[in-house]
Amino acid sequence: MSKLENILSQQVKSAVKELYGIEADDKMIQLQKTRPEFEGNVTLVVFPFVKAARKAPAQVATEIGDWLVNDKIVNDKIVNKFNAVQGFLNLSIADSFWLGQLEAIAADENYGQLQRPTTNDQRPLMMVEYSSPNTNKPLHLGHVRNNLLGWSIAKIQEANGWKVVKTNIVNDRGIHICKSMLAWLKFGNGETPESSGKKGDHLIGDYYVRFDKEYRKQVAELMANGMNEETAKKEAPLMKEAQAMLLKWEQGDKQVRDLWAKMNSWVYAGFDETYRKMGVSFDKIYYESNTYLEGKSEVEKGLAAGQFYRREDGSVWADLTKDGLDEKLLLRSDGTSVYMTQDIGTAKLRYQDYPIDKMVYVVGNEQEYHFKVLSILLDRLGFPFGKELVHFSYGMVELPNGKMKSREGTVVDADDLMEQMFADAREISKDKVNTLPDITDEEANEIARKVGLGALKYFILKVDPRKNMLFNPEESIDFNGNTGPFIQYTYARIQSVLRKASLSGEAGLTVQRSDSVAVQQQSGLNSKELALIQRLADYPSVVRQAGDDFSPAVICNYAYALACDFNSFYHDYSILNEPDEAVRALRLTLAATVAKTIRHAMDLLGIEVPDRM
RNA sequence: GGUCUGGUAGCUCAGUUGGAUAGAGCAACAGCCUUCUAAGCUGUGGGUCCCGGGUUCGAAUCCCGGCCGGAUCACCA
């Protein structure tokens, strides 16, 4: 609750108690921003009091308004005027309150950083798992959404007072990588990233696609010879070879392991480059090849404890029918482990490594069932954290003709997309950026990088993470309107103003108490200034809501609204040419504070802001 | 079929625990640069909030029933 809401809430409670004898709880105090077509800053919805007051809504509104303005409030009298429209009481808050808010916000170096109750002076620890790629193909747009969400959520939770550890579990073993390895052995002629000039992850991805192509050919051949599809898929020699390779891998066959290590190292080099370009990183990386054995042993323990059962063929299962779910395989009949097994082991190791208070998995909504099961299994195995794990389940990125599929080549590649964004940004900014004084090629490129990436990140993060979103490769991502560059541009314009102010030796960059008093006594705040201060004052509660909801989109909406408010103000009023010194100081402070808040909000989104563009 | 999830302007999306005449951007059209950066600002047109019931002072929002889409229910990850 903001300071304004706090004060008003108290006063309204007093009012309705005195007027009607109502003991109002927080739920009954409904405050909202006044709609622009009415006069006022804050609106109280009075319907909750109408029944007990036994009066018409408009009359109740008028009586409460009257009380707030005229009655014997000694401290914090902040309501100046009011008007009542039906059951809505529109309140005008005194300039002195807003000016005080601005002074406080301007002075707060860490505005937007929230505190969280601590135990033993330790911030609670949240671990955020995101990215978690397979090592058989390069990252695509779906991964981009995951990475941007994971990064942003980590930043948002830090701003909400958590200590955050970002982690990545790399799915580096399994049948998928064996397929790439096999295709490379058969068709690769020793191709390496060096020899071909390809990025390692792309090279491996090409062989994954190659495997699929050859495999399908074999299946088609078998079917042409009269075999049914199901059998053909199992009997195709390539598939059998891949499975044999996986078994060799688990047995530790040196040749297979060496090849595996070599090819994975190519992939990691490629991933590192993509991550760097995207601007994401991790505090701790786990590899499935190091955790799956731990998972196996946990399953064995659970089996011994009677939590699980073994079937005749040797496979191990969990019976979840009591929880309203199915039976779930934990170990295959040949003793090899599955995805779930690995996740159990990873969870255990993580809790050994860190004093985790909350574990968050940023994983697509297609895996909701998996995490429901994982939660129950961890709980059964006696891990106290099982029940409370959070599956941050986000929606798919869809193309106009449906889902992306690696094997069908209908994917938007992460590297290509980012390069395209840089190129677009460079093209769009050409006329504009080249006119900036003393601009170097280097800076121009850097601006294009920040803006292109900003456009992409904002485009993805502004959508409610829970919902599926659509990306149309035919239409380029916008740089105008409700976009990252729009907000970056607002920031750059403010920086330009601030640079000029400091050049001309404007001392009072920060509004002082005396300025505030002068402003109050003279013109007062204009509506655009007031709207901006009110917006700035909202920021902490927006950060809190984004944290509670795990939603970067909330931050996007706020940053956009703040930029809109500023642009409107900037258009209507001059900052540097304002003759009145107190007003000039106020506006400079306002501009600097908006810039500071934009930078903070954009940082929560992982978006950099350029000083010029 | 069971479970979960979504359906808001031509398109992409907002819409805090139910609140005033449902909002942005893009696209279309019309204006605004001698003035702190026009990636900006202002205006116009554009809606059966999927459909039908219910709850109440009030429903895009909550409940029930339909229609349509997506995900999931693997010895894949």
Coordinates of N, CA and C in Angstrom, one line a residue, chain A residues 257-431:
Chain A
R257 N 32.0 -41.7 -24.6 CA 32.1 -40.6 -23.7 C 33.0 -39.5 -24.3
D258 N 34.0 -39.9 -24.9 CA 34.9 -38.9 -25.5 C 34.2 -38.0 -26.6
L259 N 33.5 -38.8 -27.4 CA 32.8 -38.1 -28.5 C 31.7 -37.2 -27.9
W260 N 31.1 -37.7 -26.9 CA 30.0 -36.9 -26.2 C 30.6 -35.6 -25.6
A261 N 31.7 -35.8 -25.0 CA 32.3 -34.6 -24.3 C 32.7 -33.6 -25.4
K262 N 33.3 -34.1 -26.5 CA 33.7 -33.2 -27.5 C 32.6 -32.4 -28.1
M263 N 31.5 -33.1 -28.5 CA 30.4 -32.5 -29.1 C 29.7 -31.5 -28.2
N264 N 29.5 -31.9 -26.9 CA 28.9 -31.0 -25.9 C 29.7 -29.7 -25.8
S265 N 31.0 -29.9 -25.8 CA 31.8 -28.7 -25.6 C 31.6 -27.7 -26.8
W266 N 31.4 -28.2 -28.0 CA 31.0 -27.3 -29.1 C 29.7 -26.6 -28.8
V267 N 28.8 -27.4 -28.3 CA 27.5 -26.8 -28.0 C 27.6 -25.7 -27.0
Y268 N 28.3 -26.0 -25.9 CA 28.4 -25.0 -24.8 C 29.1 -23.7 -25.3
A269 N 30.1 -23.8 -26.2 CA 30.7 -22.6 -26.7 C 29.6 -21.8 -27.5
G270 N 28.8 -22.5 -28.2 CA 27.7 -21.8 -28.9 C 26.7 -21.2 -28.0
F271 N 26.3 -21.9 -27.0 CA 25.3 -21.4 -26.0 C 25.8 -20.2 -25.3
D272 N 27.1 -20.3 -24.9 CA 27.7 -19.1 -24.2 C 27.6 -17.9 -25.0
E273 N 27.8 -18.0 -26.3 CA 27.8 -16.8 -27.1 C 26.3 -16.3 -27.2
T274 N 25.4 -17.2 -27.3 CA 24.0 -16.8 -27.4 C 23.5 -16.1 -26.1
Y275 N 23.9 -16.7 -25.0 CA 23.6 -16.2 -23.7 C 24.2 -14.8 -23.5
R276 N 25.4 -14.6 -23.9 CA 26.1 -13.4 -23.8 C 25.4 -12.3 -24.6
K277 N 25.0 -12.7 -25.8 CA 24.4 -11.7 -26.7 C 23.0 -11.3 -26.1
M278 N 22.3 -12.3 -25.5 CA 21.0 -12.1 -24.9 C 21.1 -11.3 -23.6
G279 N 22.3 -11.4 -23.0 CA 22.5 -10.7 -21.7 C 21.9 -11.4 -20.5
V280 N 22.0 -12.8 -20.6 CA 21.6 -13.5 -19.4 C 22.8 -14.3 -18.9
S281 N 22.7 -14.7 -17.6 CA 23.8 -15.5 -17.0 C 23.3 -16.3 -15.8
F282 N 24.1 -17.1 -15.3 CA 23.7 -18.0 -14.2 C 24.7 -18.0 -13.1
D283 N 24.2 -18.2 -11.9 CA 25.1 -18.3 -10.7 C 25.7 -19.7 -10.5
K284 N 24.9 -20.7 -11.0 CA 25.3 -22.1 -10.8 C 24.7 -22.9 -11.9
I285 N 25.5 -23.7 -12.5 CA 25.0 -24.6 -13.6 C 25.1 -26.0 -13.1
Y286 N 24.0 -26.8 -13.3 CA 24.0 -28.2 -13.0 C 23.9 -28.9 -14.4
Y287 N 24.5 -30.1 -14.4 CA 24.4 -30.9 -15.6 C 23.7 -32.2 -15.3
E288 N 22.8 -32.6 -16.1 CA 22.1 -33.8 -15.9 C 23.0 -35.0 -15.7
S289 N 24.1 -35.0 -16.5 CA 25.0 -36.2 -16.4 C 25.6 -36.3 -15.0
N290 N 25.6 -35.2 -14.2 CA 26.1 -35.3 -12.9 C 25.0 -35.5 -11.8
T291 N 23.8 -35.4 -12.2 CA 22.7 -35.5 -11.2 C 21.9 -36.7 -11.3
Y292 N 21.9 -37.4 -12.5 CA 20.9 -38.5 -12.7 C 21.2 -39.7 -11.8
L293 N 22.5 -39.9 -11.4 CA 22.8 -41.0 -10.6 C 22.2 -40.8 -9.1
E294 N 22.4 -39.5 -8.7 CA 21.8 -39.1 -7.4 C 20.3 -39.4 -7.4
G295 N 19.6 -39.1 -8.5 CA 18.2 -39.4 -8.6 C 17.9 -40.8 -8.6
K296 N 18.7 -41.6 -9.2 CA 18.5 -43.1 -9.2 C 18.6 -43.6 -7.8
S297 N 19.6 -43.1 -7.1 CA 19.8 -43.7 -5.7 C 18.6 -43.2 -4.8
E298 N 18.1 -42.0 -5.1 CA 16.9 -41.6 -4.3 C 15.7 -42.5 -4.6
V299 N 15.6 -42.8 -5.8 CA 14.5 -43.7 -6.2 C 14.6 -45.1 -5.6
E300 N 15.9 -45.6 -5.6 CA 16.1 -46.9 -4.9 C 15.8 -46.8 -3.4
K301 N 16.1 -45.7 -2.8 CA 15.8 -45.5 -1.4 C 14.3 -45.6 -1.2
G302 N 13.6 -44.8 -2.1 CA 12.1 -44.8 -2.0 C 11.5 -46.2 -2.2
L303 N 12.2 -46.9 -3.1 CA 11.7 -48.3 -3.3 C 11.8 -49.1 -2.1
A304 N 13.0 -49.0 -1.5 CA 13.2 -49.8 -0.2 C 12.3 -49.4 0.9
A305 N 11.9 -48.1 0.9 CA 11.0 -47.6 1.9 C 9.6 -47.9 1.6
G306 N 9.3 -48.5 0.5 CA 8.0 -48.9 0.1 C 7.1 -47.8 -0.5
Q307 N 7.8 -46.7 -0.9 CA 7.1 -45.6 -1.5 C 6.7 -45.9 -3.0
F308 N 7.6 -46.7 -3.6 CA 7.5 -47.1 -5.0 C 7.4 -48.6 -5.1
Y309 N 7.1 -49.1 -6.3 CA 7.1 -50.5 -6.5 C 7.7 -50.9 -7.8
R310 N 8.2 -52.2 -7.8 CA 8.8 -52.7 -9.0 C 7.9 -53.6 -9.8
R311 N 7.9 -53.5 -11.1 CA 7.1 -54.4 -11.9 C 7.9 -55.6 -12.2
E312 N 7.2 -56.6 -12.8 CA 7.9 -57.9 -13.2 C 9.1 -57.6 -14.1
D313 N 8.9 -56.7 -15.0 CA 10.0 -56.5 -16.0 C 11.2 -55.7 -15.4
G314 N 11.1 -55.3 -14.1 CA 12.2 -54.6 -13.5 C 12.0 -53.1 -13.4
S315 N 11.0 -52.6 -14.2 CA 10.8 -51.1 -14.1 C 10.3 -50.7 -12.8
V316 N 10.6 -49.4 -12.4 CA 10.1 -48.9 -11.1 C 9.1 -47.8 -11.3
W317 N 8.0 -47.9 -10.5 CA 6.9 -47.0 -10.7 C 6.4 -46.3 -9.4
A318 N 5.8 -45.2 -9.5 CA 5.2 -44.6 -8.4 C 3.7 -44.6 -8.6
D319 N 2.9 -45.0 -7.6 CA 1.5 -45.0 -7.8 C 0.9 -43.7 -7.2
L320 N 0.4 -42.9 -8.1 CA -0.1 -41.5 -7.7 C -1.6 -41.5 -7.8
T321 N -2.3 -42.6 -7.8 CA -3.7 -42.6 -8.0 C -4.4 -41.9 -6.8
K322 N -3.8 -42.1 -5.7 CA -4.4 -41.4 -4.5 C -4.4 -39.9 -4.6
D323 N -3.4 -39.4 -5.3 CA -3.4 -38.0 -5.5 C -4.2 -37.5 -6.8
G324 N -4.9 -38.4 -7.3 CA -5.7 -38.1 -8.5 C -4.9 -38.1 -9.7
L325 N -3.7 -38.6 -9.7 CA -2.9 -38.7 -10.9 C -2.7 -40.2 -11.3
D326 N -1.8 -40.4 -12.3 CA -1.6 -41.7 -12.8 C -0.5 -42.4 -12.1
E327 N -0.1 -43.5 -12.7 CA 1.2 -44.2 -12.3 C 2.3 -43.6 -13.1
K328 N 3.4 -43.4 -12.4 CA 4.5 -42.8 -13.1 C 5.8 -43.6 -13.1
L329 N 6.4 -43.7 -14.3 CA 7.6 -44.5 -14.4 C 8.8 -43.7 -13.9
L330 N 9.6 -44.4 -13.1 CA 10.8 -43.7 -12.5 C 12.1 -44.3 -13.0
L331 N 12.1 -45.6 -13.2 CA 13.3 -46.2 -13.8 C 12.8 -47.2 -14.9
R332 N 13.5 -47.2 -16.0 CA 13.1 -48.1 -17.1 C 13.5 -49.6 -16.7
S333 N 12.9 -50.5 -17.5 CA 13.2 -51.9 -17.2 C 14.7 -52.2 -17.4
D334 N 15.4 -51.5 -18.2 CA 16.8 -51.8 -18.3 C 17.6 -51.0 -17.3
G335 N 16.9 -50.4 -16.4 CA 17.6 -49.7 -15.3 C 18.0 -48.3 -15.6
T336 N 17.9 -47.8 -16.8 CA 18.2 -46.4 -17.1 C 17.2 -45.5 -16.6
S337 N 17.6 -44.2 -16.4 CA 16.7 -43.3 -15.7 C 16.0 -42.4 -16.7
V338 N 14.9 -41.8 -16.3 CA 14.1 -40.9 -17.1 C 14.3 -39.5 -16.6
Y339 N 13.6 -38.6 -17.2 CA 13.6 -37.1 -16.9 C 13.3 -36.9 -15.4
M340 N 12.3 -37.6 -15.0 CA 11.8 -37.4 -13.6 C 12.9 -37.8 -12.6
T341 N 13.6 -38.9 -12.9 CA 14.6 -39.4 -12.0 C 15.7 -38.3 -11.8
Q342 N 16.1 -37.8 -12.9 CA 17.1 -36.8 -12.9 C 16.7 -35.5 -12.1
D343 N 15.4 -35.1 -12.3 CA 15.0 -33.9 -11.6 C 15.0 -34.1 -10.1
I344 N 14.7 -35.3 -9.6 CA 14.8 -35.6 -8.2 C 16.2 -35.4 -7.7
G345 N 17.1 -36.0 -8.4 CA 18.5 -35.9 -8.0 C 19.0 -34.5 -8.0
T346 N 18.6 -33.7 -9.1 CA 19.0 -32.3 -9.1 C 18.5 -31.5 -7.9
A347 N 17.2 -31.8 -7.6 CA 16.6 -31.0 -6.5 C 17.4 -31.3 -5.2
K348 N 17.8 -32.6 -5.0 CA 18.5 -32.9 -3.8 C 19.8 -32.2 -3.7
L349 N 20.6 -32.3 -4.8 CA 21.9 -31.6 -4.8 C 21.8 -30.1 -4.5
R350 N 20.8 -29.5 -5.1 CA 20.6 -28.1 -4.9 C 20.4 -27.7 -3.5
Y351 N 19.5 -28.5 -2.8 CA 19.3 -28.2 -1.4 C 20.4 -28.5 -0.5
Q352 N 21.3 -29.4 -1.0 CA 22.6 -29.6 -0.3 C 23.5 -28.4 -0.5
D353 N 23.4 -27.8 -1.6 CA 24.4 -26.7 -2.0 C 23.9 -25.3 -1.4
Y354 N 22.6 -25.1 -1.3 CA 22.1 -23.8 -0.9 C 21.0 -23.9 0.2
P355 N 20.9 -23.0 1.1 CA 19.8 -23.0 2.0 C 18.5 -22.3 1.4
I356 N 17.9 -23.1 0.5 CA 16.8 -22.6 -0.3 C 15.5 -22.4 0.5
D357 N 14.9 -21.2 0.4 CA 13.6 -21.0 1.0 C 12.5 -21.2 0.0
K358 N 12.8 -20.9 -1.2 CA 11.8 -21.1 -2.3 C 12.5 -21.5 -3.6
M359 N 11.9 -22.5 -4.2 CA 12.5 -23.0 -5.4 C 11.5 -22.8 -6.6
V360 N 12.0 -22.1 -7.6 CA 11.1 -21.7 -8.7 C 11.7 -22.3 -10.0
Y361 N 10.8 -23.1 -10.7 CA 11.2 -23.6 -12.0 C 10.5 -22.9 -13.1
V362 N 11.3 -22.2 -13.9 CA 10.7 -21.5 -15.1 C 10.7 -22.5 -16.3
V363 N 9.6 -23.1 -16.4 CA 9.5 -24.2 -17.5 C 8.1 -24.0 -18.1
G364 N 8.0 -24.3 -19.4 CA 6.8 -24.1 -20.2 C 5.6 -24.9 -19.6
N365 N 4.4 -24.4 -20.0 CA 3.2 -25.0 -19.4 C 2.9 -26.4 -19.9
E366 N 3.7 -26.8 -20.9 CA 3.5 -28.2 -21.4 C 4.0 -29.2 -20.4
Q367 N 4.7 -28.7 -19.4 CA 5.2 -29.6 -18.4 C 4.5 -29.5 -17.0
E368 N 3.3 -29.0 -17.0 CA 2.6 -28.8 -15.8 C 2.4 -30.2 -15.0
Y369 N 2.1 -31.2 -15.8 CA 1.9 -32.5 -15.2 C 3.2 -33.0 -14.5
H370 N 4.3 -32.8 -15.2 CA 5.6 -33.2 -14.7 C 5.9 -32.6 -13.3
F371 N 5.6 -31.3 -13.2 CA 5.9 -30.7 -11.9 C 4.9 -31.0 -10.8
K372 N 3.7 -31.2 -11.2 CA 2.8 -31.7 -10.2 C 3.3 -33.0 -9.6
V373 N 3.7 -33.9 -10.5 CA 4.3 -35.2 -10.1 C 5.5 -35.0 -9.2
L374 N 6.4 -34.2 -9.7 CA 7.7 -34.0 -9.1 C 7.5 -33.5 -7.6
S375 N 6.5 -32.6 -7.5 CA 6.2 -32.0 -6.2 C 5.8 -33.1 -5.2
I376 N 4.9 -34.0 -5.7 CA 4.4 -35.1 -4.8 C 5.6 -36.1 -4.5
L377 N 6.4 -36.4 -5.5 CA 7.4 -37.4 -5.3 C 8.4 -36.9 -4.3
L378 N 8.9 -35.6 -4.4 CA 9.8 -35.1 -3.5 C 9.3 -35.1 -2.1
D379 N 8.0 -34.8 -2.0 CA 7.4 -34.8 -0.7 C 7.4 -36.2 -0.1
R380 N 7.1 -37.2 -0.9 CA 7.0 -38.5 -0.4 C 8.4 -39.0 0.0
L381 N 9.4 -38.5 -0.7 CA 10.8 -38.9 -0.4 C 11.3 -38.2 0.8
G382 N 10.5 -37.4 1.4 CA 10.8 -36.8 2.7 C 11.5 -35.5 2.5
F383 N 11.5 -34.9 1.4 CA 12.2 -33.6 1.2 C 11.1 -32.5 1.6
P384 N 11.5 -31.6 2.6 CA 10.5 -30.7 3.1 C 10.1 -29.6 2.0
F385 N 10.9 -29.5 1.0 CA 10.7 -28.4 0.0 C 9.8 -28.9 -1.1
G386 N 9.4 -30.1 -1.1 CA 8.7 -30.7 -2.3 C 7.4 -30.0 -2.5
K387 N 6.6 -29.9 -1.4 CA 5.3 -29.3 -1.6 C 5.2 -27.9 -2.0
E388 N 6.3 -27.1 -1.6 CA 6.2 -25.7 -1.9 C 6.9 -25.2 -3.2
L389 N 7.4 -26.2 -4.0 CA 8.1 -25.7 -5.2 C 7.1 -25.0 -6.1
V390 N 7.6 -24.0 -6.8 CA 6.8 -23.2 -7.7 C 7.2 -23.6 -9.1
H391 N 6.2 -24.1 -9.8 CA 6.4 -24.2 -11.3 C 5.9 -22.9 -11.9
F392 N 6.8 -22.1 -12.4 CA 6.4 -20.9 -13.1 C 6.2 -21.3 -14.5
S393 N 4.9 -21.5 -14.8 CA 4.5 -22.1 -16.0 C 4.1 -21.0 -17.0
Y394 N 4.9 -20.9 -18.1 CA 4.6 -19.8 -19.1 C 4.1 -20.5 -20.4
G395 N 3.5 -19.6 -21.2 CA 2.8 -20.1 -22.4 C 3.8 -20.3 -23.6
M396 N 3.3 -20.9 -24.6 CA 4.2 -21.2 -25.8 C 4.3 -19.9 -26.6
V397 N 5.3 -19.9 -27.4 CA 5.4 -18.9 -28.5 C 4.9 -19.7 -29.8
E398 N 3.9 -19.2 -30.4 CA 3.3 -19.8 -31.6 C 3.6 -19.0 -32.8
L399 N 3.7 -19.7 -33.9 CA 3.8 -19.0 -35.2 C 2.5 -19.0 -35.9
P400 N 2.3 -18.2 -36.9 CA 0.9 -18.1 -37.5 C 0.4 -19.5 -37.9
N401 N 1.3 -20.4 -38.3 CA 0.7 -21.8 -38.6 C 0.9 -22.8 -37.5
G402 N 1.1 -22.3 -36.3 CA 1.1 -23.2 -35.1 C 2.4 -23.3 -34.4
K403 N 2.6 -24.3 -33.7 CA 3.8 -24.5 -32.8 C 5.1 -24.6 -33.6
M404 N 6.2 -24.2 -33.0 CA 7.5 -24.4 -33.6 C 7.9 -25.9 -33.4
K405 N 8.5 -26.4 -34.4 CA 9.1 -27.8 -34.3 C 10.5 -27.9 -34.9
S406 N 11.4 -28.2 -34.0 CA 12.8 -28.2 -34.5 C 13.0 -29.1 -35.7
R407 N 12.4 -30.3 -35.6 CA 12.7 -31.3 -36.6 C 12.1 -30.9 -37.9
E408 N 11.0 -30.1 -37.9 CA 10.4 -29.8 -39.1 C 10.9 -28.4 -39.7
G409 N 11.9 -27.9 -38.9 CA 12.6 -26.7 -39.4 C 11.7 -25.5 -39.3
T410 N 10.6 -25.5 -38.6 CA 9.8 -24.4 -38.4 C 10.1 -23.6 -37.1
V411 N 11.4 -23.3 -36.9 CA 11.8 -22.6 -35.7 C 12.3 -21.3 -36.1
V412 N 12.2 -20.3 -35.1 CA 12.8 -19.0 -35.3 C 14.1 -19.1 -34.4
D413 N 15.2 -19.1 -35.1 CA 16.5 -19.3 -34.4 C 16.9 -18.1 -33.5
A414 N 17.3 -18.3 -32.3 CA 17.6 -17.2 -31.4 C 18.7 -16.3 -31.9
D415 N 19.8 -16.9 -32.4 CA 20.9 -16.0 -32.9 C 20.4 -15.2 -34.1
D416 N 19.8 -15.9 -35.1 CA 19.3 -15.1 -36.3 C 18.4 -14.0 -35.9
L417 N 17.5 -14.3 -35.0 CA 16.5 -13.3 -34.6 C 17.2 -12.0 -34.0
M418 N 18.1 -12.3 -33.1 CA 18.8 -11.2 -32.5 C 19.6 -10.4 -33.5
E419 N 20.3 -11.1 -34.4 CA 21.0 -10.4 -35.5 C 20.1 -9.5 -36.3
Q420 N 18.9 -10.1 -36.6 CA 18.0 -9.4 -37.4 C 17.5 -8.1 -36.7
M421 N 17.3 -8.2 -35.3 CA 16.9 -7.0 -34.6 C 18.0 -6.0 -34.6
F422 N 19.3 -6.4 -34.5 CA 20.3 -5.4 -34.5 C 20.3 -4.7 -35.9
A423 N 20.2 -5.5 -36.9 CA 20.2 -4.9 -38.3 C 19.0 -3.9 -38.4
D424 N 17.8 -4.4 -38.0 CA 16.7 -3.5 -38.1 C 16.9 -2.2 -37.4
A425 N 17.4 -2.3 -36.2 CA 17.7 -1.1 -35.3 C 18.7 -0.2 -36.0
R426 N 19.7 -0.8 -36.6 CA 20.7 0.0 -37.3 C 20.0 0.8 -38.4
E427 N 19.2 0.1 -39.2 CA 18.6 0.7 -40.3 C 17.6 1.8 -39.9
I428 N 16.8 1.5 -38.9 CA 15.8 2.5 -38.5 C 16.5 3.8 -37.9
S429 N 17.7 3.5 -37.2 CA 18.3 4.6 -36.5 C 19.2 5.4 -37.4
K430 N 19.5 5.0 -38.6 CA 20.5 5.6 -39.4 C 20.3 7.1 -39.5
D431 N 19.2 7.6 -39.9 CA 19.0 9.0 -40.1 C 19.1 9.8 -38.9

